[in-house]
PDB file of N, CA and C in Angstrom:
ATOM      1  N   MET A 299     -19.417 -15.903  25.764  1.00  0.00           N
ATOM      2  CA  MET A 299     -19.959 -16.236  24.429  1.00  0.00           C
ATOM      3  C   MET A 299     -19.633 -17.696  24.106  1.00  0.00           C
ATOM      4  N   CYS A 300     -20.621 -18.444  23.686  1.00  0.00           N
ATOM      5  CA  CYS A 300     -20.396 -19.857  23.395  1.00  0.00           C
ATOM      6  C   CYS A 300     -19.644 -20.017  22.069  1.00  0.00           C
ATOM      7  N   PRO A 301     -18.923 -21.115  21.889  1.00  0.00           N
ATOM      8  CA  PRO A 301     -18.119 -21.325  20.669  1.00  0.00           C
ATOM      9  C   PRO A 301     -18.960 -21.266  19.392  1.00  0.00           C
ATOM     10  N   LEU A 302     -20.190 -21.792  19.465  1.00  0.00           N
ATOM     11  CA  LEU A 302     -21.043 -21.815  18.281  1.00  0.00           C
ATOM     12  C   LEU A 302     -21.351 -20.397  17.807  1.00  0.00           C
ATOM     13  N   GLN A 303     -21.588 -19.489  18.763  1.00  0.00           N
ATOM     14  CA  GLN A 303     -21.908 -18.107  18.412  1.00  0.00           C
ATOM     15  C   GLN A 303     -20.699 -17.416  17.788  1.00  0.00           C
ATOM     16  N   SER A 304     -19.503 -17.669  18.345  1.00  0.00           N
ATOM     17  CA  SER A 304     -18.300 -17.035  17.797  1.00  0.00           C
ATOM     18  C   SER A 304     -18.012 -17.582  16.402  1.00  0.00           C
ATOM     19  N   LEU A 305     -18.321 -18.864  16.190  1.00  0.00           N
ATOM     20  CA  LEU A 305     -18.144 -19.455  14.863  1.00  0.00           C
ATOM     21  C   LEU A 305     -19.085 -18.787  13.864  1.00  0.00           C
ATOM     22  N   HIS A 306     -20.322 -18.549  14.293  1.00  0.00           N
ATOM     23  CA  HIS A 306     -21.303 -17.892  13.427  1.00  0.00           C
ATOM     24  C   HIS A 306     -20.849 -16.478  13.074  1.00  0.00           C
ATOM     25  N   VAL A 307     -20.289 -15.773  14.049  1.00  0.00           N
ATOM     26  CA  VAL A 307     -19.813 -14.403  13.825  1.00  0.00           C
ATOM     27  C   VAL A 307     -18.656 -14.395  12.836  1.00  0.00           C
ATOM     28  N   SER A 308     -17.721 -15.335  12.996  1.00  0.00           N
ATOM     29  CA  SER A 308     -16.571 -15.385  12.090  1.00  0.00           C
ATOM     30  C   SER A 308     -17.013 -15.788  10.681  1.00  0.00           C
ATOM     31  N   MET A 309     -18.010 -16.666  10.586  1.00  0.00           N
ATOM     32  CA  MET A 309     -18.513 -17.073   9.274  1.00  0.00           C
ATOM     33  C   MET A 309     -19.188 -15.898   8.565  1.00  0.00           C
ATOM     34  N   SER A 310     -20.006 -15.143   9.291  1.00  0.00           N
ATOM     35  CA  SER A 310     -20.685 -13.998   8.674  1.00  0.00           C
ATOM     36  C   SER A 310     -19.673 -12.922   8.288  1.00  0.00           C
ATOM     37  N   PHE A 311     -18.602 -12.782   9.080  1.00  0.00           N
ATOM     38  CA  PHE A 311     -17.551 -11.824   8.746  1.00  0.00           C
ATOM     39  C   PHE A 311     -16.825 -12.263   7.477  1.00  0.00           C
ATOM     40  N   LEU A 312     -16.613 -13.572   7.337  1.00  0.00           N
ATOM     41  CA  LEU A 312     -15.953 -14.114   6.149  1.00  0.00           C
ATOM     42  C   LEU A 312     -16.816 -13.877   4.909  1.00  0.00           C
ATOM     43  N   VAL A 313     -18.110 -14.123   5.034  1.00  0.00           N
ATOM     44  CA  VAL A 313     -19.036 -13.901   3.918  1.00  0.00           C
ATOM     45  C   VAL A 313     -19.075 -12.424   3.540  1.00  0.00           C
ATOM     46  N   LEU A 314     -19.104 -11.557   4.552  1.00  0.00           N
ATOM     47  CA  LEU A 314     -19.166 -10.117   4.304  1.00  0.00           C
ATOM     48  C   LEU A 314     -17.920  -9.634   3.575  1.00  0.00           C
ATOM     49  N   SER A 315     -16.747 -10.099   4.010  1.00  0.00           N
ATOM     50  CA  SER A 315     -15.495  -9.673   3.376  1.00  0.00           C
ATOM     51  C   SER A 315     -15.403 -10.199   1.948  1.00  0.00           C
ATOM     52  N   SER A 316     -15.902 -11.406   1.697  1.00  0.00           N
ATOM     53  CA  SER A 316     -15.858 -11.952   0.341  1.00  0.00           C
ATOM     54  C   SER A 316     -16.805 -11.184  -0.575  1.00  0.00           C
ATOM     55  N   VAL A 317     -17.954 -10.771  -0.048  1.00  0.00           N
ATOM     56  CA  VAL A 317     -18.901  -9.972  -0.835  1.00  0.00           C
ATOM     57  C   VAL A 317     -18.278  -8.624  -1.212  1.00  0.00           C
ATOM     58  N   ILE A 318     -17.588  -8.004  -0.256  1.00  0.00           N
ATOM     59  CA  ILE A 318     -16.925  -6.723  -0.515  1.00  0.00           C
ATOM     60  C   ILE A 318     -15.820  -6.898  -1.553  1.00  0.00           C
ATOM     61  N   LEU A 319     -15.074  -8.003  -1.440  1.00  0.00           N
ATOM     62  CA  LEU A 319     -13.980  -8.276  -2.373  1.00  0.00           C
ATOM     63  C   LEU A 319     -14.521  -8.465  -3.785  1.00  0.00           C
ATOM     64  N   VAL A 320     -15.566  -9.263  -3.926  1.00  0.00           N
ATOM     65  CA  VAL A 320     -16.174  -9.505  -5.243  1.00  0.00           C
ATOM     66  C   VAL A 320     -16.744  -8.206  -5.811  1.00  0.00           C
ATOM     67  N   GLY A 321     -17.351  -7.390  -4.954  1.00  0.00           N
ATOM     68  CA  GLY A 321     -17.927  -6.123  -5.402  1.00  0.00           C
ATOM     69  C   GLY A 321     -16.871  -5.170  -5.924  1.00  0.00           C
ATOM     70  N   SER A 322     -15.743  -5.081  -5.219  1.00  0.00           N
ATOM     71  CA  SER A 322     -14.674  -4.172  -5.657  1.00  0.00           C
ATOM     72  C   SER A 322     -14.031  -4.686  -6.938  1.00  0.00           C
ATOM     73  N   LEU A 323     -13.895  -6.003  -7.068  1.00  0.00           N
ATOM     74  CA  LEU A 323     -13.332  -6.577  -8.293  1.00  0.00           C
ATOM     75  C   LEU A 323     -14.267  -6.308  -9.469  1.00  0.00           C
ATOM     76  N   GLY A 324     -15.572  -6.420  -9.237  1.00  0.00           N
ATOM     77  CA  GLY A 324     -16.549  -6.164 -10.290  1.00  0.00           C
ATOM     78  C   GLY A 324     -16.504  -4.718 -10.750  1.00  0.00           C
ATOM     79  N   GLN A 325     -16.329  -3.786  -9.810  1.00  0.00           N
ATOM     80  CA  GLN A 325     -16.251  -2.369 -10.169  1.00  0.00           C
ATOM     81  C   GLN A 325     -15.009  -2.098 -11.009  1.00  0.00           C
ATOM     82  N   CYS A 326     -13.886  -2.738 -10.678  1.00  0.00           N
ATOM     83  CA  CYS A 326     -12.649  -2.548 -11.448  1.00  0.00           C
ATOM     84  C   CYS A 326     -12.845  -3.048 -12.873  1.00  0.00           C
ATOM     85  N   GLN A 327     -13.502  -4.193 -13.038  1.00  0.00           N
ATOM     86  CA  GLN A 327     -13.732  -4.734 -14.374  1.00  0.00           C
ATOM     87  C   GLN A 327     -14.676  -3.834 -15.163  1.00  0.00           C
ATOM     88  N   LEU A 328     -15.679  -3.268 -14.500  1.00  0.00           N
ATOM     89  CA  LEU A 328     -16.599  -2.361 -15.179  1.00  0.00           C
ATOM     90  C   LEU A 328     -15.861  -1.121 -15.672  1.00  0.00           C
ATOM     91  N   LYS A 329     -14.949  -0.590 -14.860  1.00  0.00           N
ATOM     92  CA  LYS A 329     -14.174   0.588 -15.261  1.00  0.00           C
ATOM     93  C   LYS A 329     -13.309   0.269 -16.474  1.00  0.00           C
ATOM     94  N   ASP A 330     -12.686  -0.912 -16.477  1.00  0.00           N
ATOM     95  CA  ASP A 330     -11.842  -1.310 -17.608  1.00  0.00           C
ATOM     96  C   ASP A 330     -12.681  -1.427 -18.879  1.00  0.00           C
ATOM     97  N   LEU A 331     -13.896  -1.968 -18.759  1.00  0.00           N
ATOM     98  CA  LEU A 331     -14.760  -2.122 -19.925  1.00  0.00           C
ATOM     99  C   LEU A 331     -15.188  -0.757 -20.461  1.00  0.00           C
ATOM    100  N   GLN A 332     -15.467   0.185 -19.573  1.00  0.00           N
ATOM    101  CA  GLN A 332     -15.910   1.511 -20.005  1.00  0.00           C
ATOM    102  C   GLN A 332     -14.773   2.284 -20.669  1.00  0.00           C
ATOM    103  N   GLU A 333     -13.533   2.095 -20.176  1.00  0.00           N
ATOM    104  CA  GLU A 333     -12.402   2.853 -20.721  1.00  0.00           C
ATOM    105  C   GLU A 333     -12.005   2.354 -22.107  1.00  0.00           C
ATOM    106  N   SER A 334     -12.176   1.040 -22.355  1.00  0.00           N
ATOM    107  CA  SER A 334     -11.730   0.479 -23.629  1.00  0.00           C
ATOM    108  C   SER A 334     -12.671   0.857 -24.774  1.00  0.00           C
TER     109      SER A 334
END
């Protein structure tokens, strides 16, 4: 595997993990808003 391809894979993995993190944080805030 060429370095450029591995860089692309790591970048997409980073984007995917950040999307999941933001999504879970958003769900927690929504729950707090509904409970209050």
